[in-house]
Coordinates of C-alpha atoms in Angstrom, one line a residue:
X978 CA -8.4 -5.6 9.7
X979 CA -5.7 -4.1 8.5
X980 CA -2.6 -5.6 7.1
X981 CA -0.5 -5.3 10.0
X982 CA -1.2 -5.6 13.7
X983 CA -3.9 -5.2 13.0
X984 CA -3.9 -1.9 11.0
X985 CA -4.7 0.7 13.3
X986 CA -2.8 -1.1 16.3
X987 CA 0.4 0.2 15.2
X988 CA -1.4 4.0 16.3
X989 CA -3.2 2.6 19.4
X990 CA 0.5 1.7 20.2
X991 CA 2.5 4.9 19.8
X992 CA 2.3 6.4 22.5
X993 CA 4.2 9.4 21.6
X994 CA 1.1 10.3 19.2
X995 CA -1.3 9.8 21.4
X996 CA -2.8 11.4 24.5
X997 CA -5.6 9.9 27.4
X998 CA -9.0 11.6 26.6
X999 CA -11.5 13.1 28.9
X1000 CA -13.4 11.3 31.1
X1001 CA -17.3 10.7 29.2
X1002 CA -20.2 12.5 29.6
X1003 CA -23.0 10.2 29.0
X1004 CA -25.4 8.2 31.0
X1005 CA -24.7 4.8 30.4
X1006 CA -27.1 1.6 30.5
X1007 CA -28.5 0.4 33.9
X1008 CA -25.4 -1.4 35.7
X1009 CA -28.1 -4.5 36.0
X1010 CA -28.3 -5.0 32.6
X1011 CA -25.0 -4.9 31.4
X1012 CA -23.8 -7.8 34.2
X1013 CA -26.8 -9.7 32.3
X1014 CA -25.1 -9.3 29.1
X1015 CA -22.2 -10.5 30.8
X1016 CA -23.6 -13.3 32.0
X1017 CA -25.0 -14.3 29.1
X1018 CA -21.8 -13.9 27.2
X1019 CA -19.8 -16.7 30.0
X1020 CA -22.8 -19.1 29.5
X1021 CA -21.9 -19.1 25.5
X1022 CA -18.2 -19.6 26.4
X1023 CA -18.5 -22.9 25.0
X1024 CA -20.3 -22.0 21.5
X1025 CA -17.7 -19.5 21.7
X1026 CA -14.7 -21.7 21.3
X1027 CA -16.1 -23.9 18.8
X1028 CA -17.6 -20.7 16.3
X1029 CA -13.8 -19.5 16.8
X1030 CA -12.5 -23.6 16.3
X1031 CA -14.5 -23.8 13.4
X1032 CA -14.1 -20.3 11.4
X1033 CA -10.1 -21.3 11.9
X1034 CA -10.4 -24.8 10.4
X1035 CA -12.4 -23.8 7.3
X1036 CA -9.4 -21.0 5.9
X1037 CA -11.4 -19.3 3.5
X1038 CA -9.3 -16.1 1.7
X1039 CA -11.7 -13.4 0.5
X1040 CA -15.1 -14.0 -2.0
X1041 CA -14.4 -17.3 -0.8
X1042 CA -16.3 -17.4 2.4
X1043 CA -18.4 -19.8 1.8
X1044 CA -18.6 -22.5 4.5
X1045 CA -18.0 -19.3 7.3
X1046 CA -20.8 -17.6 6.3
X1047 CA -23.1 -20.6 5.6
X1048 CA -22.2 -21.5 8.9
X1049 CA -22.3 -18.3 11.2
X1050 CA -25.6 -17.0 9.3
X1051 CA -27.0 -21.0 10.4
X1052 CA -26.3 -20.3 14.0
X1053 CA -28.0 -16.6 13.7
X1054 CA -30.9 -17.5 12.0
X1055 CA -31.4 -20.9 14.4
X1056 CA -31.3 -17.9 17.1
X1057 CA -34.4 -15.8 15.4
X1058 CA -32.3 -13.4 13.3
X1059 CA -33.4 -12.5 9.2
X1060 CA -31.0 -13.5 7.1
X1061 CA -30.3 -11.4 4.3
X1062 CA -27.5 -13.4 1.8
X1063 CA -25.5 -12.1 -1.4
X1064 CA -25.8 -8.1 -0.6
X1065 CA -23.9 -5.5 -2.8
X1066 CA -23.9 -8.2 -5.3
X1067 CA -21.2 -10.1 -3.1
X1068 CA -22.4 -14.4 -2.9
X1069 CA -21.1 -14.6 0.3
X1070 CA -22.0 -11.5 2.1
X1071 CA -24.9 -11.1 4.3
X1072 CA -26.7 -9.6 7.1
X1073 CA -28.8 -10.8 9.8
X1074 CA -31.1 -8.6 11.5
X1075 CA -33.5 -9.1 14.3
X1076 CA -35.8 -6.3 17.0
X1077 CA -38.1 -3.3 16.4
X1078 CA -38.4 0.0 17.0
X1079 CA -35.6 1.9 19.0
X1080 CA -32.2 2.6 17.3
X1081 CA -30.7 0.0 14.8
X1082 CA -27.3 -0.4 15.4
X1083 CA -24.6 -2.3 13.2
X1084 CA -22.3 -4.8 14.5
X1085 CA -19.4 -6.5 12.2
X1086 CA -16.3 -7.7 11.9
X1087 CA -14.0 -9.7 8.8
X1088 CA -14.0 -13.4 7.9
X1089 CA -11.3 -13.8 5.2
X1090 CA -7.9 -15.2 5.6
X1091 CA -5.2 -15.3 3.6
X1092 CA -3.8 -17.1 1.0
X1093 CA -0.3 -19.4 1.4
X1094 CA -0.8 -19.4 5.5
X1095 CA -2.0 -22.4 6.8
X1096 CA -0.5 -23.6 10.0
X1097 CA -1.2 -25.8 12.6
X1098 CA -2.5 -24.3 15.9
X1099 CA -1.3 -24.4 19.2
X1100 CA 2.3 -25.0 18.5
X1101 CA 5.0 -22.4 18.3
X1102 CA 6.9 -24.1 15.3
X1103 CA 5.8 -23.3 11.3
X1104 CA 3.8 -26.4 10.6
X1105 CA 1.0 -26.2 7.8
X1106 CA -2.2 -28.2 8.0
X1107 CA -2.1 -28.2 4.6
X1108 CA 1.4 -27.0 2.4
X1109 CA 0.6 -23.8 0.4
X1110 CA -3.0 -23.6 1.5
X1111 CA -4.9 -20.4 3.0
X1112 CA -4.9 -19.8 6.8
X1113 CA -5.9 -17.1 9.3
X1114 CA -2.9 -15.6 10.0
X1115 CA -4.3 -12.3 11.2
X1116 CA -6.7 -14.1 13.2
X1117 CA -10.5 -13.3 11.2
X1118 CA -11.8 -16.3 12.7
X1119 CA -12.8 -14.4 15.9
X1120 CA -14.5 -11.2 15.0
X1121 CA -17.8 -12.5 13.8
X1122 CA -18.4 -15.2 16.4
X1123 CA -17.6 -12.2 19.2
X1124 CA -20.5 -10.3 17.5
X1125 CA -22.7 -13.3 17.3
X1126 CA -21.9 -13.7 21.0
X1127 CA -22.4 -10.2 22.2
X1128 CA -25.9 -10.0 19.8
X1129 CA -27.0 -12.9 21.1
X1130 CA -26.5 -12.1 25.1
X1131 CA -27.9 -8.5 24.4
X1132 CA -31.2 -10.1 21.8
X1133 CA -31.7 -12.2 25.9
X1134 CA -31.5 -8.4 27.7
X1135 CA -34.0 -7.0 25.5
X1136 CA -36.1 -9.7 24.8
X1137 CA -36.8 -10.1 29.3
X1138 CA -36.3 -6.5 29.7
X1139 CA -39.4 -5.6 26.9
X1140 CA -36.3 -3.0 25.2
X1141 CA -36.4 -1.7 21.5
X1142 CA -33.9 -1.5 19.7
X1143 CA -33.0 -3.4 16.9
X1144 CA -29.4 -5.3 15.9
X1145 CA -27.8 -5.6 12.5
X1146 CA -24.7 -8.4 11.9
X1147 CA -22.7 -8.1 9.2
X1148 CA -19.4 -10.0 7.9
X1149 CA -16.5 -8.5 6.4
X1150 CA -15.9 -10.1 3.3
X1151 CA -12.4 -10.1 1.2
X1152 CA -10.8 -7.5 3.7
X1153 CA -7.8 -8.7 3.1
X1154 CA -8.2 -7.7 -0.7
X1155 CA -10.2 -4.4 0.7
X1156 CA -13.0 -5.7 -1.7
X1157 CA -16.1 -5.2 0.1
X1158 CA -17.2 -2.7 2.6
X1159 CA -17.0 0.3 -0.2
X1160 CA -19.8 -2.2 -2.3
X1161 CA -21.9 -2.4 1.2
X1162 CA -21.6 1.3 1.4
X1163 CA -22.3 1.9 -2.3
X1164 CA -25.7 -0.5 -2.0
X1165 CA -26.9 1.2 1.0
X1166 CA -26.5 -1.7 3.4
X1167 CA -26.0 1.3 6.2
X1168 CA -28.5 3.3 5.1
X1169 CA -30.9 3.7 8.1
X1170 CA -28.5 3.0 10.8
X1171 CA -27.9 5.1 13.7
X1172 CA -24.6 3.2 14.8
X1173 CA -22.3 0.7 14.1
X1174 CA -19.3 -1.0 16.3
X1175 CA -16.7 -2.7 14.5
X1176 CA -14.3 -5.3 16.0
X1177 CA -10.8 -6.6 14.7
X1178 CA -8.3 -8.8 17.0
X1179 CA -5.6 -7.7 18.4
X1180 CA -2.9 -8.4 21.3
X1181 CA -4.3 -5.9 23.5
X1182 CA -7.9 -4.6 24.8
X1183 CA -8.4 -1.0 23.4
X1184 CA -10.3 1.4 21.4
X1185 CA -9.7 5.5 19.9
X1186 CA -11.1 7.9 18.4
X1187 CA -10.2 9.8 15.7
X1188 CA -7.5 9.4 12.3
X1189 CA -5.7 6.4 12.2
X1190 CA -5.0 3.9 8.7
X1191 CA -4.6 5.3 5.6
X1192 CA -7.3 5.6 3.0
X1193 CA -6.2 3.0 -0.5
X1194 CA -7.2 2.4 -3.6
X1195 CA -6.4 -1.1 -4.9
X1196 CA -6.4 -1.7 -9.0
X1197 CA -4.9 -4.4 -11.0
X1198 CA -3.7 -2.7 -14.7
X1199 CA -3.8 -5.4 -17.5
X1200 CA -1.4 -4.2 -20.7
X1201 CA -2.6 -5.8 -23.7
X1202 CA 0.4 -6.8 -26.8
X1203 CA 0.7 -9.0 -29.9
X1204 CA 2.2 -12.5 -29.6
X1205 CA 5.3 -13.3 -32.0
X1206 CA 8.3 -16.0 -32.0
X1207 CA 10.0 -14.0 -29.2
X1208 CA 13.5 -15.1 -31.3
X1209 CA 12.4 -15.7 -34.5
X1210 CA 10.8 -12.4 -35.2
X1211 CA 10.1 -10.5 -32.2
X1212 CA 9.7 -7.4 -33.9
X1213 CA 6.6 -8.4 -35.2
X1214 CA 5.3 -8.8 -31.2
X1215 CA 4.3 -5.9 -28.8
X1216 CA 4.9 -7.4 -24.9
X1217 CA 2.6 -6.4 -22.8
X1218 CA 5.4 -7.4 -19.8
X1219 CA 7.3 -4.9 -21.5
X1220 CA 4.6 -2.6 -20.7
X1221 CA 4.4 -3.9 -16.9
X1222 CA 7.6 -3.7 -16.3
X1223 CA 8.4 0.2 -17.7
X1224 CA 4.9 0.9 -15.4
X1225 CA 6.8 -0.4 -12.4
X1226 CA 10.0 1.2 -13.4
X1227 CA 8.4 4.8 -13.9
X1228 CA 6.9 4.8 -10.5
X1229 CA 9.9 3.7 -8.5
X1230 CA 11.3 6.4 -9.9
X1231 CA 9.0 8.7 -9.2
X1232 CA 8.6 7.6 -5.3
X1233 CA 11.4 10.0 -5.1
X1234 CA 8.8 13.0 -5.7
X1235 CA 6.0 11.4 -3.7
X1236 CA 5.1 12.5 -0.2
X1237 CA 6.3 10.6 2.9
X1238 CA 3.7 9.6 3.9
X1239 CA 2.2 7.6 1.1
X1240 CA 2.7 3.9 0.3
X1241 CA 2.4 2.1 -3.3
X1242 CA 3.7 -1.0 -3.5
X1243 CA 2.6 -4.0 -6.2
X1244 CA 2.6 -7.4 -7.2
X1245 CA 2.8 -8.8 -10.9
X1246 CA -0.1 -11.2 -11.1
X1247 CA 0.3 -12.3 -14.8
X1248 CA 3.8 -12.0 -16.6
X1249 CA 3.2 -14.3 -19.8
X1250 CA 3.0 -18.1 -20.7
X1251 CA 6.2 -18.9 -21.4
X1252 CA 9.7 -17.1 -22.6
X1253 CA 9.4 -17.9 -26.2
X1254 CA 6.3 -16.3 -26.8
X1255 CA 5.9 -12.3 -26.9
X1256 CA 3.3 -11.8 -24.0
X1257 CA 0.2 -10.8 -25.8
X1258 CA -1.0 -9.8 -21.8
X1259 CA 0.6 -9.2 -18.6
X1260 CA -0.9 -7.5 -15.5
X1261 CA 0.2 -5.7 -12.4
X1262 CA -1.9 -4.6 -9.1
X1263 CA -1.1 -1.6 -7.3
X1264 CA -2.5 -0.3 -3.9
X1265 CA -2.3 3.2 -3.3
X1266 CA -1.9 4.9 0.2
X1267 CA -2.1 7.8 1.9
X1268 CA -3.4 10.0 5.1
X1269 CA -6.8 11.3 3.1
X1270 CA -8.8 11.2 0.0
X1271 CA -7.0 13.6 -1.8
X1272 CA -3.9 12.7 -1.6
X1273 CA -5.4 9.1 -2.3
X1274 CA -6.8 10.1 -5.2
X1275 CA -3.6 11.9 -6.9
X1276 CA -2.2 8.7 -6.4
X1277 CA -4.7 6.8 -8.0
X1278 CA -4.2 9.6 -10.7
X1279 CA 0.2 9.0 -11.3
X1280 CA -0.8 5.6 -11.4
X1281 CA -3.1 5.8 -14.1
X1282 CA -1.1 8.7 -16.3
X1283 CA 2.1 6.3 -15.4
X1284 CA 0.2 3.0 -16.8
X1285 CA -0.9 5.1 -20.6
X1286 CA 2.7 6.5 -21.2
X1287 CA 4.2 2.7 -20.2
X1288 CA 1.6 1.2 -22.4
X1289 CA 2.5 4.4 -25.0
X1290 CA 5.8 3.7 -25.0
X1291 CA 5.9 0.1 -25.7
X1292 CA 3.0 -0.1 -28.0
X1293 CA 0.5 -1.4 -26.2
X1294 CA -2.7 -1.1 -24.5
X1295 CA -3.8 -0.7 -20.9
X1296 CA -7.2 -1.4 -18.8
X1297 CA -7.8 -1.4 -15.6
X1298 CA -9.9 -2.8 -12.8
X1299 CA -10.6 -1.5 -9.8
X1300 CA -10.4 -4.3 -6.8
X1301 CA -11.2 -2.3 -3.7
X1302 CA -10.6 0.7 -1.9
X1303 CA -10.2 2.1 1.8
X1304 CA -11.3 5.4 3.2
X1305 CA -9.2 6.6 5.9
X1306 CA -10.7 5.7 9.0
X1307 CA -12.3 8.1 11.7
X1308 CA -13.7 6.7 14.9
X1309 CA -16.2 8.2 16.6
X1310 CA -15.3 10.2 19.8
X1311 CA -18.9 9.2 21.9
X1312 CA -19.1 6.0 21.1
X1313 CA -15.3 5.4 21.9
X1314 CA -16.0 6.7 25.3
X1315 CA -18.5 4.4 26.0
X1316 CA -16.7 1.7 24.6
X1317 CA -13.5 2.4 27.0
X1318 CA -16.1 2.4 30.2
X1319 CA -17.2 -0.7 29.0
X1320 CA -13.5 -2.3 28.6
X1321 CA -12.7 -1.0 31.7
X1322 CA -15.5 -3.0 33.2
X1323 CA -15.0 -6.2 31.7
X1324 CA -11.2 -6.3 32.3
X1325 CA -8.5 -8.2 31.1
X1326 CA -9.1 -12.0 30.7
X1327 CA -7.4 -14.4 33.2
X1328 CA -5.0 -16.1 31.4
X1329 CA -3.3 -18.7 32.8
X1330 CA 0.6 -20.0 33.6
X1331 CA -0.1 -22.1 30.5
X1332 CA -1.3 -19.6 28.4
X1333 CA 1.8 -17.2 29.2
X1334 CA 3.8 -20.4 28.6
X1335 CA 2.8 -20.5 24.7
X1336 CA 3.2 -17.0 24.2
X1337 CA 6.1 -16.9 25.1
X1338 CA 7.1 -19.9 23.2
X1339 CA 6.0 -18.5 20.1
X1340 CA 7.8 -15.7 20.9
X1341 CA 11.7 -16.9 22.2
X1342 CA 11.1 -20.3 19.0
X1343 CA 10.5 -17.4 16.3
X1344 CA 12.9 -14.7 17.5
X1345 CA 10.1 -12.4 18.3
X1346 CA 10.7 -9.6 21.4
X1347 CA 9.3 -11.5 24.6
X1348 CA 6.4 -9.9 26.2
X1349 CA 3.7 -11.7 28.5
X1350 CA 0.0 -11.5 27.3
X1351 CA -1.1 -8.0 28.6
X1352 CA -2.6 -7.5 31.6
X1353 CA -4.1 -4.3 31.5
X1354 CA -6.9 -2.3 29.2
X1355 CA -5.1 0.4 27.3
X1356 CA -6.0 3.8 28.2
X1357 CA -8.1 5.4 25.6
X1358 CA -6.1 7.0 23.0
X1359 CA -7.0 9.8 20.7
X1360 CA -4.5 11.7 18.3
X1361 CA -2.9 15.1 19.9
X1362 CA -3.3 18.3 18.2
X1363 CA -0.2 18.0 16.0
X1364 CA 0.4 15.4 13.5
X1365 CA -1.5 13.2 11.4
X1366 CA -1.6 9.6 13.3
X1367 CA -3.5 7.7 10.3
X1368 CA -0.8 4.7 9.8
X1369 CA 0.7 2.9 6.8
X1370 CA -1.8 -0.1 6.5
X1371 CA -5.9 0.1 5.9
X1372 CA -8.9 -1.4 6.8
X1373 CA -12.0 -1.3 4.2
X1374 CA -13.9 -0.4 7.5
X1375 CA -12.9 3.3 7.0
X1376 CA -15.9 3.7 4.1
X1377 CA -18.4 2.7 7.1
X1378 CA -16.9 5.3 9.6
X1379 CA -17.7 8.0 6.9
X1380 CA -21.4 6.4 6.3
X1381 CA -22.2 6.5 10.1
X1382 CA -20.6 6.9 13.9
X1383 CA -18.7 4.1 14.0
X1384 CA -15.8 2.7 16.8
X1385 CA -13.7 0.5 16.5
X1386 CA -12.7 -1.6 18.9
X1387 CA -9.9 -4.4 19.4
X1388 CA -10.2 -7.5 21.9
X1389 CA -7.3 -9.3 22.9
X1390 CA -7.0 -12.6 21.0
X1391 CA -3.6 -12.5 19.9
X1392 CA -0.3 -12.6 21.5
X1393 CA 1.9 -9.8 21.6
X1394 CA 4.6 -9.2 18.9
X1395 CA 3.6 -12.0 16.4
X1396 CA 3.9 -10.6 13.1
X1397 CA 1.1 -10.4 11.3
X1398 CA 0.2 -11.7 7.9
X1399 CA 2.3 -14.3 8.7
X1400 CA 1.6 -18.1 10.3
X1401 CA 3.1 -16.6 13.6
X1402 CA -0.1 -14.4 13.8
X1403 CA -2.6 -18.4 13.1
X1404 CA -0.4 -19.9 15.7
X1405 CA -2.8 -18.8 18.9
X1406 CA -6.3 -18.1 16.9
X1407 CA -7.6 -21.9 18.0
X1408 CA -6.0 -21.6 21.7
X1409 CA -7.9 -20.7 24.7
X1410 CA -6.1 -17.6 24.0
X1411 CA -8.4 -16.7 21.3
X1412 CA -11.5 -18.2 23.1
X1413 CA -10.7 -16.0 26.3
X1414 CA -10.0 -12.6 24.1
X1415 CA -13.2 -13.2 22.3
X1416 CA -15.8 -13.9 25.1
X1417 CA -14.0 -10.1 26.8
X1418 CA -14.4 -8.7 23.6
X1419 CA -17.9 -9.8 23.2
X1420 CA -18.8 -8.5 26.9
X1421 CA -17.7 -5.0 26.0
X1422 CA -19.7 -4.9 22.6
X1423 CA -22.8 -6.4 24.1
X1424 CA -22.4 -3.2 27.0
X1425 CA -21.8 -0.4 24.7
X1426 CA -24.8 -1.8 22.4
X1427 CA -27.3 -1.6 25.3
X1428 CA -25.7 2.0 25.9
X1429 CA -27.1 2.9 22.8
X1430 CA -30.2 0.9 23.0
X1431 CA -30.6 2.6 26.6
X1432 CA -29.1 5.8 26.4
X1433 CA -31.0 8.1 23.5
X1434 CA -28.6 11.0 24.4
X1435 CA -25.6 8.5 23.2
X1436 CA -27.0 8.2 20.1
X1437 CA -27.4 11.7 19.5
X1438 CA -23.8 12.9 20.9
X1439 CA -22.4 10.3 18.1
X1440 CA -24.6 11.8 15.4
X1441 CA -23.5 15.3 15.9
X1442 CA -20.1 14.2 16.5
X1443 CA -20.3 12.6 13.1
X1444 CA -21.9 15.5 11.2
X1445 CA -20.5 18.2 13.0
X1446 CA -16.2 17.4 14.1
X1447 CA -15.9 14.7 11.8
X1448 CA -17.2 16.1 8.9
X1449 CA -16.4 19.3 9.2
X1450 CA -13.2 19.8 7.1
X1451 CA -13.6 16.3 5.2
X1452 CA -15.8 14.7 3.8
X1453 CA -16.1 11.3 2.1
X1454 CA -15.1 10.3 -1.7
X1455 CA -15.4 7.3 -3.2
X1456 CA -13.0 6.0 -5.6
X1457 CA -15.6 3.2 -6.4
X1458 CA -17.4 4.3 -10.1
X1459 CA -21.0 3.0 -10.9
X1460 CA -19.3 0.6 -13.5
X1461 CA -17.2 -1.5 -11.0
X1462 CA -18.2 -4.2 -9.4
X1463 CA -17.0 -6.5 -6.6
X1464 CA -13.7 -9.2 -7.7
X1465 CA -16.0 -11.9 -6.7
X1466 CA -14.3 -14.3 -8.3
X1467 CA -11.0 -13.8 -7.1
X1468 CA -9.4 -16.5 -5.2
X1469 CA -11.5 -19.2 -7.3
X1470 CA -8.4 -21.0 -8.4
X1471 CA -6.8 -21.0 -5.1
X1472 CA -10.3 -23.0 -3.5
X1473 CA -10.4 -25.1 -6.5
X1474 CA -7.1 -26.2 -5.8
X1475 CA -7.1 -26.1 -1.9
X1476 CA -10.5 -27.0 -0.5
X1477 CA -10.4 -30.4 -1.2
X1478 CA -7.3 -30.9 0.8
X1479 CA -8.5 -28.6 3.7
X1480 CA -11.5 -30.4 4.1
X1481 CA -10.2 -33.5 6.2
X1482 CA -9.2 -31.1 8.8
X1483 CA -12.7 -29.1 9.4
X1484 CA -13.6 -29.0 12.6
X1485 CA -16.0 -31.7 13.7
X1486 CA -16.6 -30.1 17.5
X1487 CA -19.1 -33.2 17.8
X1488 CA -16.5 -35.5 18.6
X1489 CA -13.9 -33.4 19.5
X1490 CA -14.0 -31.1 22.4
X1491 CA -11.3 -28.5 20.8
X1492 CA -9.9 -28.3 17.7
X1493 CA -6.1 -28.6 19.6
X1494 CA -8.1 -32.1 20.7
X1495 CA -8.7 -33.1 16.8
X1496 CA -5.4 -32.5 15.8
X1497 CA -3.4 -33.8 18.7
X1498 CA -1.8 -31.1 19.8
X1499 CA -1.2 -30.9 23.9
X1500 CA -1.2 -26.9 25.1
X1501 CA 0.8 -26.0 28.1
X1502 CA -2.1 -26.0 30.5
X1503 CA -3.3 -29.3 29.5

């Protein structure tokens, strides 16, 4: 979720911003069913570990997802669920969709990894599985196979309990590029439901509601020159680098006379063949950040006035694509309630001396602060009166929470203080660590979904919180136009080059209990 810890955590951890809500006012679901749920979560604590095994050992970056969701939508639709492949025009998005009648309610998390961090689980030094390749190093090999878990053990509850209700899965795909939930949105993939619960990993076991992660826009601007003998007669040429490079120039000097709060940073993705040549095209991709959609969109705007007078200037031309965007994300205040009660329930996981052992030796091997897995839900958190708690990093997630009542909720996966976006952050997400976090997560989401499912009045409180606090003074704008369409074929070069090399080290979890077991590698409890 969010290019950081994950992208909201930094809020859920400043304390300073953030004040203990009231106690909820719903009626939750029957105490009965939900230790059902539960149950049926702990008997899939071995399907767990190997969905989570697996997801890690395939390493897919965004549009790439092809083996994850081949296999996750295989295990849904073995289970009974419709499988629904390719939405919003995206190959490898899907949703899977099973019940009747009662409230539909969406459940989804992200797949993606990232490009150039493979590393080797379950040790605390940097060690790729495969030099250069992609890895999860934010940890999106857990998310989906907790919300196969939890549909799973709630699809048992209603099926011996005779409950309506029905249950929507969906992946996030290419989060990390923020290229796909505004598509799902803009396709209508939420169109008639009454809920959705999104998860993202974390160190710690907590949920909000409220602000928190700045809304983004994400574009790549291509200049476009004339080649010439860059000594011979480079008069004759017009570089589009030259045009890149005055872009880049012109806004770093006009962060001066930005706001505070916003972040734009870049990355030159294409800056010419080779020095002797005048660069006939060079690009550069910005993302844009800020608390809200205005300010996100007068961004977007000095980005695009900057890009004409650069390609102005040097005689160019400039295009532009947009990649993916971010609303700001608002969760909702009922469903986060429930969700807390839930957490509270379920509890920490019990990890063991060896697990506090690794952690720790990631932590002390890469210089990170030492701190023991936690041991404790977080109290649930919710912005005080004054200031704007939205963070500096996004999640594509925010364009649901402004389609329908949505929470979000972290489960604790990861250890404390690894950075993320980084192999420190892959080093635990194939650990019983990860397998632990996931199966607590999944208990709390399976809950909380049978509190809606149960619990009309919960359903209702979320809508009118939706409709009536959150949107009262903002509302939702999308920076996506009809014309654009999803960057599916970003990342293509990367697999070309890649998959072939990562594919000795898939998971086979036929002949090896673990994936640690495959590759050798002895944790401290074993």
């Amino acid at each position: 979720m969010f290019h950081s810890v994950p992208r909201v955590t930094a809020v859920l951890l400043s304390a300073s911003l953030l004040t203990p809500a009231l106690a909820p006012a719903f009626a939750a679901a029957p105490a009965a069913l939900k230790q059902e749920a539960a149950a049926n979560v702990d008997a899939q604590a071995k399907q767990v570990q190997v969905m989570v095994d697996t997801v890690f050992s395939y390493g897919e970056p965004g549009f790439q997802e092809v083996r994850t969701s081949a296999y996750l939508t295989g295990i849904l639709e073995k289970n009974g669920f419709k499988i629904t492949r390719g939405i919003a025009g995206i190959p490898t998005a899907w949703t899977a969709t099973w019940g009747e009648g009662g409230p539909l309610i969406a459940m989804g998390s992200d797949e993606d990894d990232l490009r150039g961090l493979s590393q080797v689980p379950g040790i605390p030094t940097l060690k790729p599985l495969v030099p250069g390749a992609p890895g999860h190093g934010e940890g999106h090999n857990s998310g989906v196979p907790l919300q196969i878990a939890a549909a799973l053990a709630v699809k048992a509850v209603m099926e011996k309990n005779h409950l309506k209700g029905r249950l929507m899965l969906w992946p996030g795909i290419a989060e990390e590029l923020l290229g796909g939930k505004a598509f799902y949105v803009r396709a209508g993939v939420f169109k008639d439901v009454d809920a959705c619960i999104y998860v993202h990993v974390a160190p710690m076991f907590a949920t909000m509601w409220g602000m928190g992660g700045n809304g983004m826009v994400s574009v790549e601007y291509t200049f476009h020159g004339k080649t010439a003998h860059a000594a011979a007669d480079p008069w004759d040429g017009r570089s589009a680098l030259d045009g890149v490079e005055l872009m880049d120039v012109a806004m770093n000097f006009r962060r001066e006379h930005l706001p505070l709060s916003q972040r734009t940073h870049y990355v030159i993705t294409n800056g010419g063949d080779q020095p002797n040549i005048v660069p006939d095209t060079a690009s550069v991709w910005y993302y844009f950040r800020d608390h809200d959609f205005a300010s996100v969109k007068s961004l977007y705007d000095i980005g695009n006035e900057t890009a004409e007078a650069a390609a102005k200037e040097t005689g160019t031309t400039v295009t532009r694509q947009l990649l993916g965007e971010a609303a700001p994300i608002y969760s909702n205040r009922p469903l986060a309630e429930a969700a807390y009660e839930n957490m509270k329930t379920v509890g920490m996981p019990k990890w063991t001396a060896g697990d506090q052992t690794f952690a720790k030796e990631v932590q002390t091997e890469n210089h990170l602060p030492v701190q023991p897995l936690m041991d404790t839900v977080l109290p649930l958190l919710t912005p005080t009166s004054g200031g704007n708690p939205a963070g500096g990093a996004s999640d594509d997630v925010g364009d649901i929470t402004w389609t329908v009542p949505t929470v979000m909720m972290m489960f604790p996966a990861n250890i404390p203080n690894a950075t993320m976006h980084n192999k420190l952050a892959a080093m635990a997400m194939a650990t019983p660590i990860a397998h632990k976090g996931v199966v607590a997560g999944a208990k709390a989401v399976a809950m909380t979904v049978l509190d809606l499912m149960t619990t009309p009045q919960l359903v209702s409180d979320a809508k009118d919180f939706f409709q009536n606090v959150q949107n009262k003074d903002m509302h939702y704008i999308s920076m996506v136009a009809p014309t654009d369409e999803p960057a599916i074929h970003r990342n293509d070069e990367v697999m070309e080059k890649y998959r072939p090399l990562m594919e000795p080290f898939y998971y086979d979890a036929r002949k090896y209990p673990t994936y640690l077991d495959q590759l050798g590698v002895k944790y401290p409890d074993k």
